[in-house]
C-alpha cells in the first residue's frame, strides 16, 4: 500500500519514496571518503606521484562531493509534488505543471550514464573494463584500507539503477491514461 502523501497527484509507491530519500544517505560515505584526497591524504592507496596542487584538488573534490549530493537530493523530486508542479520561486516555469517526459527522459539518461560510469567489469590481472577504457585497480597499504574503501565506494554502483527505477515509477504514476492503474 502506498503511503499517503498530500503533495502528489497520485500515491507514490512506498519503495520509491524510501529509495529516493535513502539515495543521498547511500552516496554520503563516498562523498566523505573522497574529501581527504583534496588535502593529498591518500586513504591507504598506493599511488605514484602526481597529485594536483591544492588550488585544483580542493575545489574539485569539494565541488564533486557537493554536486553528487545535490543530484541525489534532486531525485526526491521524482516522488514529491515539486517534481509534478515546479516551485513558484523558479523563474519562467514556477507554478507550472512539469510534463512527465521532461522529468523522465533526463532521469533515465542520467541514470544510464551513472550506471555506465560506476560499473566496472573485472578482466583479471588487477584490471577492470570501464566505460572509458581499461583501468588498473587501486592497490591499498592494508586490507583494512581496502575494506573501508569498498564499504564507502561500492554503493555508488547503485546510484544509476536507483535513478532509473525512480524514473520508471514516476512515469507509471504520471503517464496520461493511467488513472486507474496502481503504481
Short mmCIF file of C-alpha atoms in Angstrom, two decimals:
data_model
loop_
_atom_site.label_atom_id
_atom_site.label_comp_id
_atom_site.label_asym_id
_atom_site.label_seq_id
_atom_site.Cartn_x
_atom_site.Cartn_y
_atom_site.Cartn_z
CA UNK A 1 0.00 0.00 0.00
CA UNK A 2 1.30 3.43 -0.89
CA UNK A 3 1.82 5.93 1.92
CA UNK A 4 -0.49 8.93 1.94
CA UNK A 5 1.38 11.93 0.52
CA UNK A 6 -0.72 15.00 0.07
CA UNK A 7 1.53 16.88 -2.33
CA UNK A 8 1.49 14.39 -5.23
CA UNK A 9 -1.29 13.91 -7.74
CA UNK A 10 -1.32 10.14 -7.27
CA UNK A 11 0.08 7.97 -4.47
CA UNK A 12 3.78 7.19 -4.65
CA UNK A 13 4.80 3.56 -4.11
CA UNK A 14 6.34 3.07 -0.67
CA UNK A 15 9.51 1.52 -2.13
CA UNK A 16 10.06 4.56 -4.39
CA UNK A 17 9.58 7.00 -1.53
CA UNK A 18 12.05 5.12 0.66
CA UNK A 19 14.59 4.71 -2.13
CA UNK A 20 14.50 8.38 -3.13
CA UNK A 21 15.04 9.52 0.45
CA UNK A 22 17.76 6.92 1.06
CA UNK A 23 19.79 7.84 -2.03
CA UNK A 24 21.56 10.90 -0.54
CA UNK A 25 22.48 8.82 2.51
CA UNK A 26 23.69 5.99 0.28
CA UNK A 27 26.09 8.34 -1.53
CA UNK A 28 27.29 10.17 1.59
CA UNK A 29 30.05 7.67 2.51
CA UNK A 30 31.58 8.04 -0.97
CA UNK A 31 31.46 11.84 -0.69
CA UNK A 32 33.10 11.74 2.73
CA UNK A 33 35.68 9.18 1.55
CA UNK A 34 36.87 11.48 -1.22
CA UNK A 35 37.27 14.62 0.96
CA UNK A 36 40.74 13.74 2.39
CA UNK A 37 42.06 13.42 -1.17
CA UNK A 38 41.57 17.19 -1.53
CA UNK A 39 44.35 17.62 1.03
CA UNK A 40 46.50 14.92 -0.60
CA UNK A 41 45.84 12.28 2.06
CA UNK A 42 45.72 9.10 0.01
CA UNK A 43 43.50 7.00 2.31
CA UNK A 44 45.83 4.00 2.21
CA UNK A 45 46.08 3.92 -1.57
CA UNK A 46 49.45 3.10 -3.09
CA UNK A 47 49.87 5.62 -5.88
CA UNK A 48 52.66 7.22 -7.78
CA UNK A 49 53.36 10.94 -7.59
CA UNK A 50 51.20 13.34 -9.48
CA UNK A 51 48.59 14.83 -7.15
CA UNK A 52 47.42 18.22 -8.45
CA UNK A 53 48.13 21.34 -6.44
CA UNK A 54 45.79 22.33 -3.62
CA UNK A 55 44.16 25.13 -5.60
CA UNK A 56 42.94 22.46 -8.04
CA UNK A 57 42.30 19.50 -5.74
CA UNK A 58 40.33 21.29 -3.01
CA UNK A 59 37.68 22.95 -5.24
CA UNK A 60 37.46 19.87 -7.46
CA UNK A 61 36.91 17.36 -4.65
CA UNK A 62 34.58 19.62 -2.66
CA UNK A 63 32.63 20.51 -5.79
CA UNK A 64 32.31 16.87 -6.84
CA UNK A 65 31.05 15.84 -3.39
CA UNK A 66 28.53 18.69 -3.20
CA UNK A 67 27.36 18.07 -6.78
CA UNK A 68 26.88 14.35 -6.05
CA UNK A 69 24.73 15.07 -3.01
CA UNK A 70 22.70 17.77 -4.78
CA UNK A 71 21.88 15.46 -7.68
CA UNK A 72 20.90 12.74 -5.20
CA UNK A 73 18.59 15.21 -3.45
CA UNK A 74 17.14 16.19 -6.81
CA UNK A 75 15.94 12.59 -7.22
CA UNK A 76 13.47 13.24 -4.38
CA UNK A 77 11.54 15.34 -6.91
CA UNK A 78 10.55 12.09 -8.60
CA UNK A 79 8.44 11.19 -5.54
CA UNK A 80 7.30 14.62 -4.32
CA UNK A 81 4.92 17.29 -5.51
CA UNK A 82 7.68 19.69 -6.58
CA UNK A 83 8.53 17.11 -9.25
CA UNK A 84 4.99 17.46 -10.63
CA UNK A 85 4.47 21.22 -10.32
CA UNK A 86 7.54 23.47 -10.45
CA UNK A 87 8.03 25.56 -7.29
CA UNK A 88 6.65 29.09 -7.62
CA UNK A 89 10.03 30.73 -6.96
CA UNK A 90 11.55 29.33 -10.19
CA UNK A 91 11.69 31.91 -12.99
CA UNK A 92 9.60 31.24 -16.12
CA UNK A 93 8.35 27.77 -15.06
CA UNK A 94 7.33 28.44 -11.47
CA UNK A 95 3.85 27.14 -10.66
CA UNK A 96 3.50 25.27 -13.96
CA UNK A 97 2.98 21.54 -14.27
CA UNK A 98 6.06 19.52 -15.13
CA UNK A 99 5.49 17.39 -18.20
CA UNK A 100 6.22 13.78 -17.28
CA UNK A 101 8.75 13.26 -20.06
CA UNK A 102 10.58 16.45 -19.05
CA UNK A 103 11.49 14.65 -15.82
CA UNK A 104 11.65 11.05 -17.05
CA UNK A 105 13.98 11.47 -20.04
CA UNK A 106 16.78 13.32 -18.18
CA UNK A 107 16.43 10.95 -15.22
CA UNK A 108 16.67 7.80 -17.36
CA UNK A 109 19.55 9.17 -19.44
CA UNK A 110 21.37 10.32 -16.31
CA UNK A 111 20.74 7.01 -14.57
CA UNK A 112 22.10 5.06 -17.54
CA UNK A 113 25.19 7.27 -17.69
CA UNK A 114 25.77 6.83 -13.95
CA UNK A 115 25.38 3.06 -14.33
CA UNK A 116 27.99 3.00 -17.10
CA UNK A 117 30.37 5.31 -15.19
CA UNK A 118 30.33 3.38 -11.93
CA UNK A 119 30.13 -0.21 -13.17
CA UNK A 120 33.39 -1.97 -13.90
CA UNK A 121 33.84 -5.50 -15.20
CA UNK A 122 36.88 -7.28 -13.71
CA UNK A 123 39.03 -8.73 -16.50
CA UNK A 124 41.88 -10.14 -14.39
CA UNK A 125 45.45 -9.12 -13.53
CA UNK A 126 44.16 -6.24 -11.37
CA UNK A 127 42.36 -4.56 -14.26
CA UNK A 128 38.75 -3.55 -14.90
CA UNK A 129 36.91 -2.69 -18.08
CA UNK A 130 35.11 0.62 -17.62
CA UNK A 131 33.16 2.87 -19.97
CA UNK A 132 36.28 4.96 -20.53
CA UNK A 133 38.66 2.02 -21.10
CA UNK A 134 40.71 -0.49 -19.16
CA UNK A 135 41.94 0.75 -15.80
CA UNK A 136 44.29 -0.69 -13.22
CA UNK A 137 42.60 -1.38 -9.91
CA UNK A 138 43.96 0.62 -6.99
CA UNK A 139 46.25 -1.12 -4.51
CA UNK A 140 45.97 -0.43 -0.78
CA UNK A 141 48.54 -0.45 2.01
CA UNK A 142 46.43 -2.86 4.06
CA UNK A 143 43.28 -4.93 3.94
CA UNK A 144 41.62 -2.53 6.38
CA UNK A 145 42.04 0.40 3.98
CA UNK A 146 40.71 -1.69 1.12
CA UNK A 147 37.69 -2.81 3.16
CA UNK A 148 36.92 0.78 4.16
CA UNK A 149 37.21 1.90 0.54
CA UNK A 150 34.89 -0.87 -0.61
CA UNK A 151 32.27 -0.05 2.03
CA UNK A 152 32.38 3.65 1.14
CA UNK A 153 32.59 3.44 -2.64
CA UNK A 154 30.58 0.32 -3.57
CA UNK A 155 27.12 1.91 -3.00
CA UNK A 156 27.78 4.34 -5.87
CA UNK A 157 27.23 1.43 -8.27
CA UNK A 158 23.56 1.50 -7.22
CA UNK A 159 23.12 5.21 -7.98
CA UNK A 160 22.27 4.81 -11.68
CA UNK A 161 19.87 1.86 -11.33
CA UNK A 162 18.07 3.63 -8.47
CA UNK A 163 17.56 6.75 -10.60
CA UNK A 164 16.24 4.65 -13.50
CA UNK A 165 13.85 2.76 -11.18
CA UNK A 166 12.57 6.04 -9.70
CA UNK A 167 12.09 7.49 -13.19
CA UNK A 168 10.10 4.45 -14.32
CA UNK A 169 7.90 4.68 -11.20
CA UNK A 170 7.41 8.42 -11.83
CA UNK A 171 6.44 7.75 -15.44
CA UNK A 172 4.00 5.00 -14.48
CA UNK A 173 2.39 7.28 -11.92
CA UNK A 174 2.19 10.36 -14.14
CA UNK A 175 1.62 8.96 -17.63
CA UNK A 176 -1.68 10.01 -19.24
CA UNK A 177 -4.40 7.39 -19.28
CA UNK A 178 -3.10 5.50 -16.24
CA UNK A 179 -5.58 6.90 -13.71
CA UNK A 180 -6.97 3.55 -12.64
CA UNK A 181 -3.71 1.59 -12.78
CA UNK A 182 -1.95 1.25 -9.43
CA UNK A 183 1.73 2.19 -9.46
#
